Amino acid sequence: GFLDHVVLGNEEWNPWEGDERNELVASQQRYEANLKMIKNARSHLEQTSLRVQIWGKAAIGLYLWEHIFGGHLQPPDVTAQWREGSQKAGKTYFSFITGPSVVPGYFSVEAENVVLVLNGREKAKIAYATQWLHYAQTLIQTNKIQHVAVVLLGNEQCNNEWIQPYLKRHGGFVNLLFVTYDYALVNEEDIFQWPLGVATYRNFPVVEPSWSMLHDPRSYLCNFLGTVYKNSSRETLMEILKQDGLDKLCWIAAREQWQPQETNESFKNYQDALLQSDLTLCPVGINTECYRIYEACSYGSLPVIEDVMTLGDCGNSSMYHSAPLQLLKTMGAPFIFIKNWKELPAVLEKEKKMNLQEKIQRRKKLIEWYRNFKAWMRHKFISTLENSFLPSDKG
């Protein structure tokens, strides 16, 4: 054994030599195994990896990229002619391009799979969206790309018939449609409801919750900053707020006409109102779903929602027993839903009795829910694309 060698005076003998040789062989085997693993992973990646290019030609693309995906864009300047970003998620490598310079035929198509973000609100927007669809169709016909999904800012009354012929199920080429509002044709197979999100066209930011946002007392019970249309439920809301002097406890700034052009001052005012009030009143407009709901969530101000269906073709299918706001309700949104603003005084009375600790808990719950909601939408979006675009292993 070991002692024998020592006694024999064999100075050159290395007692660890066997171990070293074994270690060398083992490390060589580990190296080869790793190499094999990397090769496998790479070929596996090549088999299962998806490259998806998102063409953001409507402002809701920014909600998808910056708010839901948590992605960044270069340059950060929102007025830049061309902005881009990329990220790996799931089995997919996503790249995103947006800006006025992204014009059909004038940029390189860098993926076999494309998500087109389009605005279908009104006629002029639809005409523009159609040009993009025709461009994508040409790319499919010439085998430049393989799959197309569309994220659509739908019409507020859900008149989206124009997109139908482009869908695969109607002989078109669009594999998947993600569309805003309670569109009656949502089927969870190839047509999915998508959240409206915040008003990115007004540069509403991604808000990181701060300690003070969660813990500080807020000066107002509620807020409503917006347009009050003649003979609308918003008029009723204003009357009810004035009746018991409740408007003194809330931050109310009503205007008679809609102003698309936000000034820096009016926008800061709006953000302050969300930050300084515990509840945000969300009366219906043309549709029940509005940017205000998501913007209030961003600041931990609980939406109080007028839970009524608006005119038009939204949610008139059997699937929509919980319309309006099917998507938010399905995801367990912790909002206050009321059928009539006459219920508001009771809500505000209850609010007055809540202590700060209860409000802090509620804010935390709301912000946590909203974070989870965005994470779930991201997961759903990615897995839906992968399930539809990746070759299935069954064959």
mmCIF file of C-alpha atoms in Angstrom, residues 109-334:
data_model
loop_
_atom_site.group_PDB
_atom_site.id
_atom_site.type_symbol
_atom_site.label_atom_id
_atom_site.label_comp_id
_atom_site.label_asym_id
_atom_site.label_seq_id
_atom_site.Cartn_x
_atom_site.Cartn_y
_atom_site.Cartn_z
ATOM 1 C CA VAL A 109 -38.022 41.617 -42.860
ATOM 2 C CA GLU A 110 -35.943 39.674 -40.362
ATOM 3 C CA ALA A 111 -38.185 36.832 -39.213
ATOM 4 C CA GLU A 112 -40.394 34.178 -40.747
ATOM 5 C CA ASN A 113 -43.153 35.099 -38.316
ATOM 6 C CA VAL A 114 -44.746 38.513 -38.043
ATOM 7 C CA VAL A 115 -47.096 40.175 -35.578
ATOM 8 C CA LEU A 116 -48.810 43.195 -37.100
ATOM 9 C CA VAL A 117 -50.123 45.760 -34.611
ATOM 10 C CA LEU A 118 -52.908 47.685 -36.335
ATOM 11 C CA ASN A 119 -55.512 50.350 -35.598
ATOM 12 C CA GLY A 120 -59.046 49.551 -36.774
ATOM 13 C CA ARG A 121 -60.886 52.307 -34.939
ATOM 14 C CA GLU A 122 -62.287 54.191 -37.929
ATOM 15 C CA LYS A 123 -62.349 54.228 -41.759
ATOM 16 C CA ALA A 124 -59.088 56.110 -42.363
ATOM 17 C CA LYS A 125 -57.201 53.837 -39.950
ATOM 18 C CA ILE A 126 -58.709 50.735 -41.542
ATOM 19 C CA ALA A 127 -57.553 51.855 -45.002
ATOM 20 C CA TYR A 128 -54.005 52.169 -43.626
ATOM 21 C CA ALA A 129 -54.223 48.833 -41.783
ATOM 22 C CA THR A 130 -55.379 47.154 -44.994
ATOM 23 C CA GLN A 131 -52.229 48.314 -46.818
ATOM 24 C CA TRP A 132 -50.159 46.563 -44.163
ATOM 25 C CA LEU A 133 -52.215 43.380 -44.495
ATOM 26 C CA HIS A 134 -51.737 43.374 -48.275
ATOM 27 C CA TYR A 135 -48.000 43.827 -47.797
ATOM 28 C CA ALA A 136 -47.903 40.869 -45.392
ATOM 29 C CA GLN A 137 -49.961 38.802 -47.818
ATOM 30 C CA THR A 138 -47.442 39.437 -50.589
ATOM 31 C CA LEU A 139 -44.616 38.330 -48.276
ATOM 32 C CA ILE A 140 -46.505 35.101 -47.520
ATOM 33 C CA GLN A 141 -47.168 34.434 -51.221
ATOM 34 C CA THR A 142 -43.490 34.889 -52.043
ATOM 35 C CA ASN A 143 -42.425 32.688 -49.079
ATOM 36 C CA LYS A 144 -40.599 35.544 -47.361
ATOM 37 C CA ILE A 145 -42.586 34.912 -44.203
ATOM 38 C CA GLN A 146 -44.622 31.944 -42.957
ATOM 39 C CA HIS A 147 -47.063 33.118 -40.305
ATOM 40 C CA VAL A 148 -48.926 36.302 -39.434
ATOM 41 C CA ALA A 149 -50.746 37.275 -36.251
ATOM 42 C CA VAL A 150 -52.582 40.576 -35.803
ATOM 43 C CA VAL A 151 -53.010 42.637 -32.633
ATOM 44 C CA LEU A 152 -55.897 44.963 -33.403
ATOM 45 C CA LEU A 153 -57.131 48.087 -31.689
ATOM 46 C CA GLY A 154 -60.725 47.234 -32.523
ATOM 47 C CA ASN A 155 -63.656 49.512 -33.148
ATOM 48 C CA GLU A 156 -65.303 50.705 -29.906
ATOM 49 C CA GLN A 157 -68.645 49.274 -31.023
ATOM 50 C CA CYS A 158 -66.936 46.061 -32.173
ATOM 51 C CA ASN A 159 -67.626 46.592 -35.873
ATOM 52 C CA ASN A 160 -64.556 44.688 -37.031
ATOM 53 C CA GLU A 161 -66.105 42.862 -39.997
ATOM 54 C CA TRP A 162 -63.471 44.204 -42.391
ATOM 55 C CA ILE A 163 -60.771 41.977 -40.854
ATOM 56 C CA GLN A 164 -62.792 38.750 -41.244
ATOM 57 C CA PRO A 165 -61.771 37.855 -44.835
ATOM 58 C CA TYR A 166 -58.080 38.039 -43.835
ATOM 59 C CA LEU A 167 -58.429 35.295 -41.208
ATOM 60 C CA LYS A 168 -57.312 31.728 -42.000
ATOM 61 C CA ARG A 169 -60.726 30.363 -41.065
ATOM 62 C CA HIS A 170 -62.224 32.463 -43.872
ATOM 63 C CA GLY A 171 -59.609 31.500 -46.448
ATOM 64 C CA GLY A 172 -57.202 34.309 -45.557
ATOM 65 C CA PHE A 173 -53.639 34.158 -44.225
ATOM 66 C CA VAL A 174 -53.869 35.605 -40.675
ATOM 67 C CA ASN A 175 -53.360 32.747 -38.184
ATOM 68 C CA LEU A 176 -54.266 34.589 -34.984
ATOM 69 C CA LEU A 177 -56.162 37.723 -34.022
ATOM 70 C CA PHE A 178 -55.820 39.495 -30.670
ATOM 71 C CA VAL A 179 -58.494 42.181 -30.527
ATOM 72 C CA THR A 180 -59.560 44.814 -27.968
ATOM 73 C CA TYR A 181 -63.049 45.079 -26.423
ATOM 74 C CA ASP A 182 -65.645 42.343 -25.902
ATOM 75 C CA TYR A 183 -65.724 41.306 -29.550
ATOM 76 C CA ALA A 184 -68.471 38.713 -30.003
ATOM 77 C CA LEU A 185 -66.328 36.501 -32.260
ATOM 78 C CA VAL A 186 -63.671 35.839 -29.602
ATOM 79 C CA ASN A 187 -63.411 32.033 -29.448
ATOM 80 C CA GLU A 188 -60.114 31.354 -27.604
ATOM 81 C CA GLU A 189 -58.995 29.306 -30.642
ATOM 82 C CA ASP A 190 -57.765 31.833 -33.181
ATOM 83 C CA ILE A 191 -59.482 35.018 -31.933
ATOM 84 C CA PHE A 192 -58.549 36.272 -28.461
ATOM 85 C CA GLN A 193 -59.550 39.289 -26.407
ATOM 86 C CA TRP A 194 -56.694 41.701 -25.770
ATOM 87 C CA PRO A 195 -56.530 44.457 -23.124
ATOM 88 C CA LEU A 196 -56.875 48.071 -24.206
ATOM 89 C CA GLY A 197 -54.135 49.079 -21.736
ATOM 90 C CA VAL A 198 -52.934 52.603 -21.012
ATOM 91 C CA ALA A 199 -52.948 55.528 -23.437
ATOM 92 C CA THR A 200 -49.452 55.109 -24.846
ATOM 93 C CA TYR A 201 -50.341 57.622 -27.578
ATOM 94 C CA ARG A 202 -50.332 60.183 -24.748
ATOM 95 C CA ASN A 203 -47.013 58.751 -23.519
ATOM 96 C CA PHE A 204 -48.511 57.249 -20.377
ATOM 97 C CA PRO A 205 -45.425 55.728 -18.692
ATOM 98 C CA VAL A 206 -44.616 52.343 -17.211
ATOM 99 C CA VAL A 207 -45.084 53.148 -13.505
ATOM 100 C CA GLU A 208 -42.889 51.475 -10.888
ATOM 101 C CA PRO A 209 -44.716 51.437 -7.543
ATOM 102 C CA SER A 210 -42.858 53.427 -4.886
ATOM 103 C CA TRP A 211 -43.030 53.087 -1.112
ATOM 104 C CA SER A 212 -44.985 56.330 -0.808
ATOM 105 C CA MET A 213 -47.453 55.292 -3.538
ATOM 106 C CA LEU A 214 -48.326 52.256 -1.443
ATOM 107 C CA HIS A 215 -48.173 53.717 2.073
ATOM 108 C CA ASP A 216 -48.964 57.450 2.081
ATOM 109 C CA PRO A 217 -52.437 58.736 2.930
ATOM 110 C CA ARG A 218 -54.115 60.179 -0.174
ATOM 111 C CA SER A 219 -55.842 63.563 -0.142
ATOM 112 C CA TYR A 220 -58.977 62.595 -2.100
ATOM 113 C CA LEU A 221 -61.564 59.836 -1.854
ATOM 114 C CA CYS A 222 -61.974 59.667 -5.630
ATOM 115 C CA ASN A 223 -61.207 61.356 -8.948
ATOM 116 C CA PHE A 224 -62.795 61.914 -12.317
ATOM 117 C CA LEU A 225 -61.044 64.000 -14.960
ATOM 118 C CA GLY A 226 -62.736 63.803 -18.301
ATOM 119 C CA THR A 227 -65.373 64.852 -20.745
ATOM 120 C CA VAL A 228 -69.003 65.007 -19.682
ATOM 121 C CA TYR A 229 -71.181 64.315 -22.717
ATOM 122 C CA LYS A 230 -74.731 65.664 -22.884
ATOM 123 C CA ASN A 231 -77.404 63.184 -21.718
ATOM 124 C CA SER A 232 -74.810 60.610 -20.704
ATOM 125 C CA SER A 233 -74.392 58.680 -17.463
ATOM 126 C CA ARG A 234 -71.482 61.059 -16.837
ATOM 127 C CA GLU A 235 -74.013 63.876 -16.332
ATOM 128 C CA THR A 236 -75.791 61.688 -13.777
ATOM 129 C CA LEU A 237 -72.447 61.065 -12.080
ATOM 130 C CA MET A 238 -71.752 64.813 -11.820
ATOM 131 C CA GLU A 239 -75.211 65.485 -10.345
ATOM 132 C CA ILE A 240 -74.788 62.746 -7.725
ATOM 133 C CA LEU A 241 -71.343 64.034 -6.736
ATOM 134 C CA LYS A 242 -72.709 67.571 -6.293
ATOM 135 C CA GLN A 243 -75.771 66.487 -4.268
ATOM 136 C CA ASP A 244 -74.088 65.616 -0.985
ATOM 137 C CA GLY A 245 -71.034 67.796 -1.476
ATOM 138 C CA LEU A 246 -69.142 64.658 -2.408
ATOM 139 C CA ASP A 247 -67.405 66.604 -5.160
ATOM 140 C CA LYS A 248 -65.506 68.423 -2.374
ATOM 141 C CA LEU A 249 -63.966 65.119 -1.265
ATOM 142 C CA CYS A 250 -62.964 64.128 -4.790
ATOM 143 C CA TRP A 251 -60.698 65.550 -7.476
ATOM 144 C CA ILE A 252 -63.179 66.389 -10.220
ATOM 145 C CA ALA A 253 -62.264 68.180 -13.432
ATOM 146 C CA ALA A 254 -65.011 67.877 -15.992
ATOM 147 C CA ARG A 255 -64.850 69.369 -19.450
ATOM 148 C CA GLU A 256 -67.512 69.562 -22.102
ATOM 149 C CA GLN A 257 -65.445 68.579 -25.079
ATOM 150 C CA TRP A 258 -62.998 65.782 -25.653
ATOM 151 C CA GLN A 259 -59.414 67.008 -26.030
ATOM 152 C CA PRO A 260 -57.186 64.584 -27.892
ATOM 153 C CA GLN A 261 -54.167 66.863 -27.523
ATOM 154 C CA GLU A 262 -52.924 66.608 -23.986
ATOM 155 C CA THR A 263 -50.752 69.424 -22.649
ATOM 156 C CA ASN A 264 -47.876 68.554 -20.313
ATOM 157 C CA GLU A 265 -49.734 70.355 -17.560
ATOM 158 C CA SER A 266 -53.078 68.580 -18.051
ATOM 159 C CA PHE A 267 -51.300 65.216 -18.219
ATOM 160 C CA LYS A 268 -49.355 65.869 -14.998
ATOM 161 C CA ASN A 269 -52.620 66.944 -13.366
ATOM 162 C CA TYR A 270 -54.211 63.656 -14.378
ATOM 163 C CA GLN A 271 -51.318 61.575 -13.020
ATOM 164 C CA ASP A 272 -51.410 63.534 -9.752
ATOM 165 C CA ALA A 273 -55.141 62.909 -9.459
ATOM 166 C CA LEU A 274 -54.595 59.145 -9.819
ATOM 167 C CA LEU A 275 -51.786 59.237 -7.286
ATOM 168 C CA GLN A 276 -53.711 61.382 -4.800
ATOM 169 C CA SER A 277 -57.030 59.525 -4.729
ATOM 170 C CA ASP A 278 -58.050 56.128 -3.427
ATOM 171 C CA LEU A 279 -60.705 55.498 -6.069
ATOM 172 C CA THR A 280 -60.871 56.342 -9.777
ATOM 173 C CA LEU A 281 -64.374 56.697 -11.204
ATOM 174 C CA CYS A 282 -64.732 55.022 -14.615
ATOM 175 C CA PRO A 283 -68.016 55.964 -16.295
ATOM 176 C CA VAL A 284 -68.723 54.365 -19.675
ATOM 177 C CA GLY A 285 -67.835 56.211 -22.852
ATOM 178 C CA ILE A 286 -68.479 54.753 -26.292
ATOM 179 C CA ASN A 287 -67.256 51.487 -24.696
ATOM 180 C CA THR A 288 -67.152 50.378 -21.062
ATOM 181 C CA GLU A 289 -63.447 49.564 -21.316
ATOM 182 C CA CYS A 290 -61.224 52.628 -21.212
ATOM 183 C CA TYR A 291 -57.561 53.541 -20.728
ATOM 184 C CA ARG A 292 -58.457 55.061 -17.344
ATOM 185 C CA ILE A 293 -59.005 51.581 -15.820
ATOM 186 C CA TYR A 294 -55.429 50.486 -16.520
ATOM 187 C CA GLU A 295 -53.944 53.886 -15.723
ATOM 188 C CA ALA A 296 -55.640 53.857 -12.296
ATOM 189 C CA CYS A 297 -54.226 50.359 -11.633
ATOM 190 C CA SER A 298 -50.733 51.679 -12.427
ATOM 191 C CA TYR A 299 -51.026 54.139 -9.531
ATOM 192 C CA GLY A 300 -52.848 51.882 -7.079
ATOM 193 C CA SER A 301 -56.110 53.847 -7.335
ATOM 194 C CA LEU A 302 -59.013 51.381 -7.361
ATOM 195 C CA PRO A 303 -61.277 51.628 -10.442
ATOM 196 C CA VAL A 304 -64.990 52.056 -9.718
ATOM 197 C CA ILE A 305 -66.565 50.802 -12.910
ATOM 198 C CA GLU A 306 -69.973 51.478 -14.392
ATOM 199 C CA ASP A 307 -70.680 47.881 -15.313
ATOM 200 C CA VAL A 308 -73.104 48.272 -18.208
ATOM 201 C CA MET A 309 -73.040 47.248 -21.869
ATOM 202 C CA THR A 310 -72.656 50.045 -24.398
ATOM 203 C CA LEU A 311 -74.375 50.322 -27.792
ATOM 204 C CA GLY A 312 -73.026 48.273 -30.677
ATOM 205 C CA ASP A 313 -72.039 44.674 -31.349
ATOM 206 C CA CYS A 314 -69.785 44.023 -28.370
ATOM 207 C CA GLY A 315 -70.287 40.927 -26.285
ATOM 208 C CA ASN A 316 -73.582 39.817 -27.812
ATOM 209 C CA SER A 317 -72.628 36.136 -27.971
ATOM 210 C CA SER A 318 -73.418 33.325 -25.563
ATOM 211 C CA MET A 319 -69.785 33.219 -24.454
ATOM 212 C CA TYR A 320 -70.022 36.694 -23.002
ATOM 213 C CA HIS A 321 -72.279 36.059 -20.026
ATOM 214 C CA SER A 322 -69.960 38.283 -17.978
ATOM 215 C CA ALA A 323 -69.607 41.073 -20.522
ATOM 216 C CA PRO A 324 -68.664 43.852 -20.479
ATOM 217 C CA LEU A 325 -64.990 43.560 -19.493
ATOM 218 C CA GLN A 326 -65.024 39.785 -19.882
ATOM 219 C CA LEU A 327 -61.221 39.593 -19.929
ATOM 220 C CA LEU A 328 -60.727 41.636 -16.746
ATOM 221 C CA LYS A 329 -63.491 39.791 -14.898
ATOM 222 C CA THR A 330 -62.175 36.388 -15.953
ATOM 223 C CA MET A 331 -58.796 37.432 -14.567
ATOM 224 C CA GLY A 332 -60.385 38.324 -11.223
ATOM 225 C CA ALA A 333 -59.896 42.103 -11.352
ATOM 226 C CA PRO A 334 -60.425 43.383 -7.766
#
